[in-house]
Short mmCIF file of N, CA and C in Angstrom, two decimals:
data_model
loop_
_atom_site.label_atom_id
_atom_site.label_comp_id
_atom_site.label_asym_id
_atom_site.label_seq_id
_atom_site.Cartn_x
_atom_site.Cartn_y
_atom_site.Cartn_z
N UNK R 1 82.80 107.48 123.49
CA UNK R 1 83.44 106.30 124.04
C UNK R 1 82.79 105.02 123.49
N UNK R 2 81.62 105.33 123.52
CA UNK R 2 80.91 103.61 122.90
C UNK R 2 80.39 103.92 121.17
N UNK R 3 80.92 104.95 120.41
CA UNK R 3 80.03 105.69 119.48
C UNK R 3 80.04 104.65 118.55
N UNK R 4 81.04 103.61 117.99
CA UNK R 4 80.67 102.55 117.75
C UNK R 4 79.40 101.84 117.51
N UNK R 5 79.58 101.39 119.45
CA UNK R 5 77.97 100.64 119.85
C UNK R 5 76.93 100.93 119.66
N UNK R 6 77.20 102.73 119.91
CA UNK R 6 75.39 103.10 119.52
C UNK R 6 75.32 103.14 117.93
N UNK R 7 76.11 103.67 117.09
CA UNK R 7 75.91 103.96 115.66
C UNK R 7 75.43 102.40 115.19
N UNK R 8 75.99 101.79 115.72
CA UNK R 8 75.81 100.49 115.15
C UNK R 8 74.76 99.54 114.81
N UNK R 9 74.23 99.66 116.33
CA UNK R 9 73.41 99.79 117.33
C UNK R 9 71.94 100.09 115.75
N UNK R 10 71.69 101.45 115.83
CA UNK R 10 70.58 102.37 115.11
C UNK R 10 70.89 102.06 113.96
N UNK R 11 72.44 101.77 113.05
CA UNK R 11 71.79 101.38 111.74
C UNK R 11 71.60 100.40 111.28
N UNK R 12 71.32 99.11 112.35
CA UNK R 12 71.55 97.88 111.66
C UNK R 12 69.16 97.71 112.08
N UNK R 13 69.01 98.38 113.23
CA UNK R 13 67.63 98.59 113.75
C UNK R 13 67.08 98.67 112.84
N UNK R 14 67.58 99.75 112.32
CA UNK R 14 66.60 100.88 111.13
C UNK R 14 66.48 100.03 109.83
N UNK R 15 67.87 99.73 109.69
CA UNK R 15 67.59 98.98 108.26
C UNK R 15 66.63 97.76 107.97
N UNK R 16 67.06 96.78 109.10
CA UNK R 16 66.02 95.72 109.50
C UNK R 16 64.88 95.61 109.51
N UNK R 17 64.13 97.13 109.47
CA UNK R 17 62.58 97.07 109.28
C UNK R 17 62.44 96.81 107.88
N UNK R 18 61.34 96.07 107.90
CA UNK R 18 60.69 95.52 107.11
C UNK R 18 61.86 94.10 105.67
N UNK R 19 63.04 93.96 106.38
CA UNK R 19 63.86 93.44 105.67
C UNK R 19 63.67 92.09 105.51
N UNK R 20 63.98 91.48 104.76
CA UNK R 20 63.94 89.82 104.43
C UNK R 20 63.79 88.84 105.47
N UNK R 21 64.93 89.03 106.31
CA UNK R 21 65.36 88.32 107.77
C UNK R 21 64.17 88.72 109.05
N UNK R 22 63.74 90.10 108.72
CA UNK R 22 62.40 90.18 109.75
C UNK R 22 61.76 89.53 109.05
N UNK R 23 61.49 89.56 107.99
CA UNK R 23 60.23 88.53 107.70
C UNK R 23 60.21 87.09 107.65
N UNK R 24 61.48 86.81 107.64
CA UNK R 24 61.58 85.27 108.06
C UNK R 24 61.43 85.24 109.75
N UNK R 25 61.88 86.19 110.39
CA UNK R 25 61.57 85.94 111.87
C UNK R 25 59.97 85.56 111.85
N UNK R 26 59.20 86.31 111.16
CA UNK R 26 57.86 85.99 111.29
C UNK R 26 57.19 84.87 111.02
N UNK R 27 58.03 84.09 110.00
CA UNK R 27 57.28 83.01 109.19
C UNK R 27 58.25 81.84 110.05
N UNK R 28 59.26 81.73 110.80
CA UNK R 28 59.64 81.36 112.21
C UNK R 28 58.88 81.02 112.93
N UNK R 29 58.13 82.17 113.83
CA UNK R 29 57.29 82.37 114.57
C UNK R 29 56.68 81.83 114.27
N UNK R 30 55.78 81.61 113.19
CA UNK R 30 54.04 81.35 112.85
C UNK R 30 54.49 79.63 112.88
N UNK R 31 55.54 78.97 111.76
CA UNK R 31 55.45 77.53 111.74
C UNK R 31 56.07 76.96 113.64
N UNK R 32 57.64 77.40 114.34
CA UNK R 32 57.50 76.59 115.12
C UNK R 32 56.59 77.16 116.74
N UNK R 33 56.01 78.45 116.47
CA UNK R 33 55.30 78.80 117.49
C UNK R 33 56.37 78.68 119.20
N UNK R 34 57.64 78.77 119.19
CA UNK R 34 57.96 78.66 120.07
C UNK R 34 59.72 79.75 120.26
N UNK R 35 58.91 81.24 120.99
CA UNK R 35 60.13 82.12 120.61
C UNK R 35 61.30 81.89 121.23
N UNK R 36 61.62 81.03 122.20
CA UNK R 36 63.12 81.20 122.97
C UNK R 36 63.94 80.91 122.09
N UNK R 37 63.75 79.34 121.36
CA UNK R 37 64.94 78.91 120.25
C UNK R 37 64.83 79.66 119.48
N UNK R 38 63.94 80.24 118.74
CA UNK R 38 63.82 81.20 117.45
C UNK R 38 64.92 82.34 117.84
N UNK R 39 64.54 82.90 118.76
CA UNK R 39 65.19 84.24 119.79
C UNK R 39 66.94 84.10 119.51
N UNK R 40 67.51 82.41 120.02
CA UNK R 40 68.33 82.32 120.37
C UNK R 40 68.97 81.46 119.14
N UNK R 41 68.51 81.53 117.74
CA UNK R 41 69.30 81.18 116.93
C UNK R 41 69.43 82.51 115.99
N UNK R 42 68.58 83.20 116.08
CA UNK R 42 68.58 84.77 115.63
C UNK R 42 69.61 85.18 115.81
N UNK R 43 70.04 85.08 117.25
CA UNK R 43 71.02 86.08 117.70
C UNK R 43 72.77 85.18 117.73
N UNK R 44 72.71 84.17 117.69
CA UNK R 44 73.90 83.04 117.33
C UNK R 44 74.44 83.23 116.35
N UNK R 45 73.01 83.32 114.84
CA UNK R 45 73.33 83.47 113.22
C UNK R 45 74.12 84.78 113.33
N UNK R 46 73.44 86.11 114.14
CA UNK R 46 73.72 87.49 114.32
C UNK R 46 75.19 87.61 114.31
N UNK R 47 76.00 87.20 115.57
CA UNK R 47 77.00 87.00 116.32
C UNK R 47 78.04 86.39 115.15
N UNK R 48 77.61 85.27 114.60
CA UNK R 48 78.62 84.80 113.39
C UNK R 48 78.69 85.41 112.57
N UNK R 49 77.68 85.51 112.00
CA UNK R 49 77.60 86.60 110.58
C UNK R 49 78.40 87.95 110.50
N UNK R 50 78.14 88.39 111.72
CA UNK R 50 78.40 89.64 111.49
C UNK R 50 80.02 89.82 112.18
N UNK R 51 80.37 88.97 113.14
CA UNK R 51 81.43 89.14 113.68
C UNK R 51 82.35 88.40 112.05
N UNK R 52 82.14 88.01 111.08
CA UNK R 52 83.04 88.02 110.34
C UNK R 52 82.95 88.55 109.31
N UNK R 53 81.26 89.71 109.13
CA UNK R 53 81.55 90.99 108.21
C UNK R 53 82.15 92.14 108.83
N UNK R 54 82.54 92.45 110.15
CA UNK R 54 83.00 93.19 110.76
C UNK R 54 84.71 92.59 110.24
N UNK R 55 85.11 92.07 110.64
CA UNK R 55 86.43 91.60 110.30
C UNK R 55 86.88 91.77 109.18
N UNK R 56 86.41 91.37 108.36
CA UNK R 56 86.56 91.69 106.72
C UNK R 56 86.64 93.40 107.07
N UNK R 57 85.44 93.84 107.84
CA UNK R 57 85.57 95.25 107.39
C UNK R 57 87.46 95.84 107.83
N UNK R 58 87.39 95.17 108.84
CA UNK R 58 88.63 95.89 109.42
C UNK R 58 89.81 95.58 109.03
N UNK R 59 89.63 94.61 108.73
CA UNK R 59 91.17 94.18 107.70
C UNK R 59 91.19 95.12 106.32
N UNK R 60 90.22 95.26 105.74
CA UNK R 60 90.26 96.32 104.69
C UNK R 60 90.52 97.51 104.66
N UNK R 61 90.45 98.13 105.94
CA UNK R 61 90.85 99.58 106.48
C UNK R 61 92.27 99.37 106.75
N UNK R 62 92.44 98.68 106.95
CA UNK R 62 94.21 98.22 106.80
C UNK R 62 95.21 98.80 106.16
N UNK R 63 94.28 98.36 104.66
CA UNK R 63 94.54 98.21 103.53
C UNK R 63 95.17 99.49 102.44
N UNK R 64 93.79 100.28 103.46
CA UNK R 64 93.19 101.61 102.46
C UNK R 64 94.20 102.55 103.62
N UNK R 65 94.46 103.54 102.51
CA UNK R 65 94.60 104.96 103.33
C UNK R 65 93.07 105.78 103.46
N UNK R 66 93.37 106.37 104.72
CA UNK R 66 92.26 106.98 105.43
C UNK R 66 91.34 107.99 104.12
N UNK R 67 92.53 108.80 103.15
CA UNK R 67 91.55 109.99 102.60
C UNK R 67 90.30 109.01 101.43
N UNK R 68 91.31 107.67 101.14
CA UNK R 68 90.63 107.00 100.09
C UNK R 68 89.45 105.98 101.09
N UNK R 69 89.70 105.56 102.41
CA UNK R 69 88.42 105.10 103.37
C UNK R 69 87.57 105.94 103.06
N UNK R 70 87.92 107.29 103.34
CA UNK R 70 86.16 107.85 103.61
C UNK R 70 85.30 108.04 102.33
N UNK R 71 86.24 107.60 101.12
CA UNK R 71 85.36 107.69 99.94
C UNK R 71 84.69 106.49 99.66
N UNK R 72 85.45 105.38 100.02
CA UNK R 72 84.64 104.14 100.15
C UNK R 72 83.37 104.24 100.75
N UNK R 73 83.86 104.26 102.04
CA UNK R 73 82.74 104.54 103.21
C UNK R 73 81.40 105.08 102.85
N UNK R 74 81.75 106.33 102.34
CA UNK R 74 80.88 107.41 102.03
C UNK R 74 79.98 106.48 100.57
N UNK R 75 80.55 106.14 99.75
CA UNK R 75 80.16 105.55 98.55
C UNK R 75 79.12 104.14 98.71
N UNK R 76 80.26 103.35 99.76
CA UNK R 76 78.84 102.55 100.27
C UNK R 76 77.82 103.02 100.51
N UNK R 77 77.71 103.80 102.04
CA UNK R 77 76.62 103.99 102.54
C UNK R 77 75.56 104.56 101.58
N UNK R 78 75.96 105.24 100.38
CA UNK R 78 74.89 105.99 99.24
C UNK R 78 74.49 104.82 98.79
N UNK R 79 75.46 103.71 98.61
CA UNK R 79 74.67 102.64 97.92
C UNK R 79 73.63 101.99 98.67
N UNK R 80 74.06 101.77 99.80
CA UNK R 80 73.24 101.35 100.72
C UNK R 80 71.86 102.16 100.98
N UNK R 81 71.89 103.23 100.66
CA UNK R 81 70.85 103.38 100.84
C UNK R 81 69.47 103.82 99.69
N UNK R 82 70.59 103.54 98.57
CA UNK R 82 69.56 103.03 96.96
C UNK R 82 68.84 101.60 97.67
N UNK R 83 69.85 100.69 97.95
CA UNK R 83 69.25 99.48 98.00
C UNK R 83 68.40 99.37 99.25
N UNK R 84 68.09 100.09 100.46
CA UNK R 84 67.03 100.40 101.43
C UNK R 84 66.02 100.43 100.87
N UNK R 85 65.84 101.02 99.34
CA UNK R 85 64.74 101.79 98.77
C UNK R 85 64.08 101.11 98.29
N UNK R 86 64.65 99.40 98.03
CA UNK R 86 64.36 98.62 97.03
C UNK R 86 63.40 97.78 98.26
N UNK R 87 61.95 97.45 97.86
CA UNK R 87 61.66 96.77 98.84
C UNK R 87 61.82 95.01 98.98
N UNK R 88 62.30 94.31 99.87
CA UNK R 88 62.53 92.95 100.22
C UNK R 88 61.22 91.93 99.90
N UNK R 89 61.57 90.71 99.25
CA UNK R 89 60.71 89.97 98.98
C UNK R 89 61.51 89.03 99.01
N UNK R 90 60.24 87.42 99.17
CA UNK R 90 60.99 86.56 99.83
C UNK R 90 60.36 85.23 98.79
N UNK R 91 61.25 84.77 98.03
CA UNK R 91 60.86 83.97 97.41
C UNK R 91 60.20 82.56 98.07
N UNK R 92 59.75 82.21 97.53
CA UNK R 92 58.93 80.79 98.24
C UNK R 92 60.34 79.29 98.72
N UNK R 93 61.62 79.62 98.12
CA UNK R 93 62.37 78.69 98.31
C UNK R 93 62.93 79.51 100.06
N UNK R 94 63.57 80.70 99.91
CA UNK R 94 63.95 81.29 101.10
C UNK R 94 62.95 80.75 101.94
N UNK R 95 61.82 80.89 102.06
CA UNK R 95 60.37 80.75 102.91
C UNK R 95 60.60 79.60 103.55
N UNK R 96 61.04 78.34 103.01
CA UNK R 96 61.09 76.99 103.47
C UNK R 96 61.75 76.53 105.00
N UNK R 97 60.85 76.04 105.46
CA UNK R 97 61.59 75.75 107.15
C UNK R 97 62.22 74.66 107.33
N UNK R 98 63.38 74.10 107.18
CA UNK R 98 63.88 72.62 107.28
C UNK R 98 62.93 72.10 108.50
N UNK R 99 62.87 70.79 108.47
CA UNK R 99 61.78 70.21 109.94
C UNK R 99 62.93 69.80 110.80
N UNK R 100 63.95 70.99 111.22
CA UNK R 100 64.46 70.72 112.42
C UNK R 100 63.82 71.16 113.19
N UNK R 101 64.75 71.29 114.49
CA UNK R 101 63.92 71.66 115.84
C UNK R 101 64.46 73.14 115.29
N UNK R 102 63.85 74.22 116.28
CA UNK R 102 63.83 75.78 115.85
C UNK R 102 64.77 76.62 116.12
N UNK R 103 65.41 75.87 117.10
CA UNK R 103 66.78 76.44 117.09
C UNK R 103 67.69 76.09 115.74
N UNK R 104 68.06 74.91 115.31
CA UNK R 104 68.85 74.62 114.11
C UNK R 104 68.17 75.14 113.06
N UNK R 105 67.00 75.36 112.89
CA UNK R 105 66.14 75.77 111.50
C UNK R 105 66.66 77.26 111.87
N UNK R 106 66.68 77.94 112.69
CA UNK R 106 66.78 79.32 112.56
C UNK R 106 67.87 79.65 112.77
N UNK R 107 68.76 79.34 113.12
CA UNK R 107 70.06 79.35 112.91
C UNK R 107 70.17 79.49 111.25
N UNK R 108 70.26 78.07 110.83
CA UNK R 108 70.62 77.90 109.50
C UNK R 108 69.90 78.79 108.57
N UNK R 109 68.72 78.91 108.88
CA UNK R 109 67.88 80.28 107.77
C UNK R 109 68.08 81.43 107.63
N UNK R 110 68.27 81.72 108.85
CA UNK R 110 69.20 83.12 109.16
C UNK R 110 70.64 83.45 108.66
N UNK R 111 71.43 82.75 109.50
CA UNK R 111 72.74 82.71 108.37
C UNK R 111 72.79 82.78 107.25
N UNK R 112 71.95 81.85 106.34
CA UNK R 112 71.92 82.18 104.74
C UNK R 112 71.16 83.17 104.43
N UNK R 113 69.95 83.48 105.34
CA UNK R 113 69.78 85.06 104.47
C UNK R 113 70.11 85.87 104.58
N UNK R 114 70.88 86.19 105.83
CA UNK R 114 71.93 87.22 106.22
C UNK R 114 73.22 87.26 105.19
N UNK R 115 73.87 85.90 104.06
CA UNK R 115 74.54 86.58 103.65
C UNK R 115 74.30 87.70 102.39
N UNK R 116 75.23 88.27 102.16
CA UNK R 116 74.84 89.52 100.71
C UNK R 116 73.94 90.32 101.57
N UNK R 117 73.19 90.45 102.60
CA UNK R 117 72.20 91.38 103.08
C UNK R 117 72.74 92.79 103.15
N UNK R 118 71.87 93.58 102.87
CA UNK R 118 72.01 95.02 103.43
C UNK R 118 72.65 95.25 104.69
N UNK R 119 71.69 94.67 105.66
CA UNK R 119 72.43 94.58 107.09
C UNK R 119 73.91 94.05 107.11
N UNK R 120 74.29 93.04 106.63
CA UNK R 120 75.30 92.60 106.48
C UNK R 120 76.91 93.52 105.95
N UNK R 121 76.51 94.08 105.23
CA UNK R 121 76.85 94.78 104.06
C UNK R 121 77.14 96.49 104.51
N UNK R 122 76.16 96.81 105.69
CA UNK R 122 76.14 97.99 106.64
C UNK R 122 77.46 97.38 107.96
N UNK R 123 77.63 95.99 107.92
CA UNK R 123 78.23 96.01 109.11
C UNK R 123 79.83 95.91 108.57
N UNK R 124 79.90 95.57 107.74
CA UNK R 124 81.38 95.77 107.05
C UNK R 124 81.51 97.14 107.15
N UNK R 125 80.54 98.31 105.89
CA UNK R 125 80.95 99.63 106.31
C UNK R 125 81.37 99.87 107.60
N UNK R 126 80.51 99.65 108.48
CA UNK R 126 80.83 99.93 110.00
C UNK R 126 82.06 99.92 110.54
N UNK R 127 82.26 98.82 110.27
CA UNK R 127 83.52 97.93 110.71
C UNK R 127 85.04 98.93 109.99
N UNK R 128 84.79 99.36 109.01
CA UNK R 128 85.43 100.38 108.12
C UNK R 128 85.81 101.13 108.72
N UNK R 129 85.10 102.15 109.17
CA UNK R 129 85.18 103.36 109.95
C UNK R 129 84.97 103.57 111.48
N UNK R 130 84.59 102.67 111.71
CA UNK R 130 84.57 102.17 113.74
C UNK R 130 85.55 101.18 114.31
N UNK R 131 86.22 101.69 115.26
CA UNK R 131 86.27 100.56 116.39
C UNK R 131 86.11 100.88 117.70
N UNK R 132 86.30 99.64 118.01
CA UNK R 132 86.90 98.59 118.28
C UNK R 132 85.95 97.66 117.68
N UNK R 133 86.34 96.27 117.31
CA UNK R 133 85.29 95.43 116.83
C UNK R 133 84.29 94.56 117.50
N UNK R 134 84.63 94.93 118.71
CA UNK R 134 83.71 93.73 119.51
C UNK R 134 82.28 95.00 119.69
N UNK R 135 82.57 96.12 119.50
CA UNK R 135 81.12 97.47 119.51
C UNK R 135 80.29 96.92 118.74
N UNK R 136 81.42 97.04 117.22
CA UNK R 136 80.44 96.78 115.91
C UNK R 136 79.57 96.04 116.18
N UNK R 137 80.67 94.66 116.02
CA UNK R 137 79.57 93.11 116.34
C UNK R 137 78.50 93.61 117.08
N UNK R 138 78.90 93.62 118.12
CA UNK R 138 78.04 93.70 119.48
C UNK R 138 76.33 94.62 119.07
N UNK R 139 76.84 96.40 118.40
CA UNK R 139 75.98 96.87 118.25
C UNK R 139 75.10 96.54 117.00
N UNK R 140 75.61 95.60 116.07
CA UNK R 140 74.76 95.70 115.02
C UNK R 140 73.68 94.20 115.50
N UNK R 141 74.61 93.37 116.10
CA UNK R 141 73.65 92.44 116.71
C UNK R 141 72.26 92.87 117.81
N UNK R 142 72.57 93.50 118.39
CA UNK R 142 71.48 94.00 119.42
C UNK R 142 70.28 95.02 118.21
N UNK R 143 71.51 95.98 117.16
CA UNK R 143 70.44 96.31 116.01
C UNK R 143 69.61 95.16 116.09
N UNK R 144 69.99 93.90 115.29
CA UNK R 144 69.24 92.95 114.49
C UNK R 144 67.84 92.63 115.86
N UNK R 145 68.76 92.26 116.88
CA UNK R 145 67.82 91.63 117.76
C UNK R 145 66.48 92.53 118.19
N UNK R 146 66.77 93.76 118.20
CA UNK R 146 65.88 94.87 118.92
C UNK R 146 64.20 94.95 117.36
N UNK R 147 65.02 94.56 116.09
CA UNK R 147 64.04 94.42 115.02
C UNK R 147 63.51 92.86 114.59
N UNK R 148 64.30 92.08 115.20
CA UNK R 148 63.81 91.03 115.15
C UNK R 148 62.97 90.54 116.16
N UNK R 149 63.24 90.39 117.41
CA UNK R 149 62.34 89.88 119.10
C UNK R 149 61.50 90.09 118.71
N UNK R 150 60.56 91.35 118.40
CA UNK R 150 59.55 91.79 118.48
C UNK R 150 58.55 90.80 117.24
N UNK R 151 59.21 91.00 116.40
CA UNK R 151 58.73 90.22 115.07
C UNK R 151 58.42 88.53 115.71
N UNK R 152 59.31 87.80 116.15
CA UNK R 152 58.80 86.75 117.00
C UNK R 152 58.11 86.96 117.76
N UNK R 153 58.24 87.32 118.73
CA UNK R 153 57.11 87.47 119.64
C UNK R 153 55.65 88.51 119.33
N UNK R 154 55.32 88.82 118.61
CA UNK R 154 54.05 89.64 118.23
C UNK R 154 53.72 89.90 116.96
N UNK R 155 54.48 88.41 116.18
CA UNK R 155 53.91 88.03 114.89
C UNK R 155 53.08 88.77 114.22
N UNK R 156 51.74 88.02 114.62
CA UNK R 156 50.59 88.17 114.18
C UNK R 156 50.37 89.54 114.37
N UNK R 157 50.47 90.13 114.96
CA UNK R 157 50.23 92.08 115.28
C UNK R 157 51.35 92.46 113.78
N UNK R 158 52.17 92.41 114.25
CA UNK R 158 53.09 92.52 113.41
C UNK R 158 53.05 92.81 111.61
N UNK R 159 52.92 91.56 111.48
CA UNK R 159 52.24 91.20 110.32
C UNK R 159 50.85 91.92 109.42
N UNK R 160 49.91 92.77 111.03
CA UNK R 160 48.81 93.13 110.16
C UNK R 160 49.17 94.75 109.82
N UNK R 161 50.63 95.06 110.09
CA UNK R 161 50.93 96.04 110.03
C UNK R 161 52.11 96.38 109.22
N UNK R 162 52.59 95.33 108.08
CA UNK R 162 53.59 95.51 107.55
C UNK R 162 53.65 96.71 106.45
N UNK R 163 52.24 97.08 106.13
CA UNK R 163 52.36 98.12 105.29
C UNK R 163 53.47 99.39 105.74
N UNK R 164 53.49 100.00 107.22
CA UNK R 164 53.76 100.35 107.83
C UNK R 164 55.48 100.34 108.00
N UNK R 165 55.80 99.26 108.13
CA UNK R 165 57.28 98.84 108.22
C UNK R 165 57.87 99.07 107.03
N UNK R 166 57.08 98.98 105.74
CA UNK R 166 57.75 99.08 104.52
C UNK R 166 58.08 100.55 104.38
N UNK R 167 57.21 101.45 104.88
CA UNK R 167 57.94 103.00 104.77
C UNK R 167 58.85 103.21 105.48
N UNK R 168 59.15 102.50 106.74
CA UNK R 168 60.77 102.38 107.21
C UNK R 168 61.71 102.89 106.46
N UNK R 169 61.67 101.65 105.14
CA UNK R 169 63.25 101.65 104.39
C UNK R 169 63.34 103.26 104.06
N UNK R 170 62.30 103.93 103.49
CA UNK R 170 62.68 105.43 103.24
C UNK R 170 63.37 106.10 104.33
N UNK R 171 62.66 106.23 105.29
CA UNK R 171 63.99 106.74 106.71
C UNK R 171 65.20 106.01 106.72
N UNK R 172 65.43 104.73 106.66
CA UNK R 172 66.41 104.34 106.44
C UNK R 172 67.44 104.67 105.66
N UNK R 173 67.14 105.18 103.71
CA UNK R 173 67.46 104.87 103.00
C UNK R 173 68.07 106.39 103.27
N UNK R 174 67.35 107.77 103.70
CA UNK R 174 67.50 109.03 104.03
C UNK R 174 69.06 109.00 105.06
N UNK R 175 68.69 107.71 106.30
CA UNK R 175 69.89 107.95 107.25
C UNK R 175 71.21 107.23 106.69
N UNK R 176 71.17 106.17 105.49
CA UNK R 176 71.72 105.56 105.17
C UNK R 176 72.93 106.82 104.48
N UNK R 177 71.97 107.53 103.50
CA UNK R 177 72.28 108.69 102.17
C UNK R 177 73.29 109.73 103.43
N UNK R 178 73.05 110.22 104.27
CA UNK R 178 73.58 110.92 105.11
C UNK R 178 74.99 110.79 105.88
N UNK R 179 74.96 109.44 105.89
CA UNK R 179 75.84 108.88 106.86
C UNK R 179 77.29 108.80 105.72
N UNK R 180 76.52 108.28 104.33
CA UNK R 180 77.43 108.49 103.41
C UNK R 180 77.80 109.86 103.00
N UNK R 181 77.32 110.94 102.35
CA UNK R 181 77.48 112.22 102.61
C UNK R 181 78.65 112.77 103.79
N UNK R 182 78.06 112.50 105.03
CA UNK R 182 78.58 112.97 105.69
C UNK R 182 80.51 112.06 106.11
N UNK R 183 80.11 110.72 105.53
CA UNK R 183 81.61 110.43 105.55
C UNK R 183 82.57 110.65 104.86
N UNK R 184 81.63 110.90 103.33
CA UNK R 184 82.40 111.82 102.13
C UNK R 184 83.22 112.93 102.85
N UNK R 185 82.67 114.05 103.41
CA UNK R 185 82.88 115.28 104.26
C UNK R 185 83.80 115.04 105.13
N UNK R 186 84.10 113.88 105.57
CA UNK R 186 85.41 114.10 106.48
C UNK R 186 84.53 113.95 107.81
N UNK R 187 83.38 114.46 107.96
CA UNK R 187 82.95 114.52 109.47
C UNK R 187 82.67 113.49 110.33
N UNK R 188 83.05 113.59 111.41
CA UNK R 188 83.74 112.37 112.29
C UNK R 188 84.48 111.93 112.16
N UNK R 189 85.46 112.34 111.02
CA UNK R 189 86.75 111.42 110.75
C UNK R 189 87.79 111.47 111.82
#
């Protein structure tokens, strides 16, 4: 009934470790030191972003007949999960905090690095092969948020442990490879 919400939910989590956008949550954190606005432009950028890679996704399923969807589907998610493998780095221009207040800075930072993202890019697939669309949205945002909060709020811990987060993307890149596989296969179709 919600399989949507939860799938959504776990692959937008998973992917998010150690991804670009967590690490800007961090470098967030550290310059305006103050998590509610950070928190609450995170999840604003989330909500836009993704509620109109979800859309795209679903207008494209439209498009497609179902036997040629699941090859898409399936084809993404393999790609998606080459590019899990690749680890995220953040150039010194991305890094830059406009000197707004932290809600508008993170808003706006977020949004632009969210576009082209993996995450991003997982929520279209999604959107492909799931509905209803308000799940998607819904679950890939609470993904983002459940890998991001933490990153604001426990920074500095965080941070002395990124070695850690970077072996993520391999589980990721494993559930990513699977999900494609398995949409190749027809299963869950």
């Amino acid at each position: 009934m919600l399989e949507a919400l939860s799938i959504s939910t776990g692959v937008v989590a998973i992917a998010e470790m150690g991804d670009k956008t967590q690490l800007l949550s961090l470098i967030l954190a550290a310059r305006f030191r103050r998590p509610l606005p950070i928190v609450a432009g995170i999840f604003v950028a989330t909500i836009l972003n993704h509620f109109a890679a979800a859309w795209v996704g679903q207008q494209v399923a439209a498009w497609i007949s179902p036997e040629i969807l699941r090859w898409v589907i399936g084809l993404g998610f393999l790609a998606i999960a080459v590019w899990a493998l690749i680890p995220d780095e953040m150039s010194e221009d991305e890094a830059q905090v406009q000197p707004y207040g932290a809600f508008v800075a993170t808003l706006v930072a977020f949004f632009i690095a969210e576009m082209g993202d993996k995450t991003q890019v997982a929520t279209v697939a999604l959107a492909l092969k799931y509905q209803p669309l308000w799940q998607v949205v819904l679950g890939t945002t609470i993904g983002m948020m459940l890998a991001n909060v933490p990153a604001v709020y426990l920074g500095q811990w965080i941070s002395t442990r990124m070695h850690w987060l970077r072996r993520v993307r391999f589980i990721a890149a494993f559930l990513f490879a699977l999900i494609g596989v398995l949409a190749m296969l027809g299963v869950g179709a």
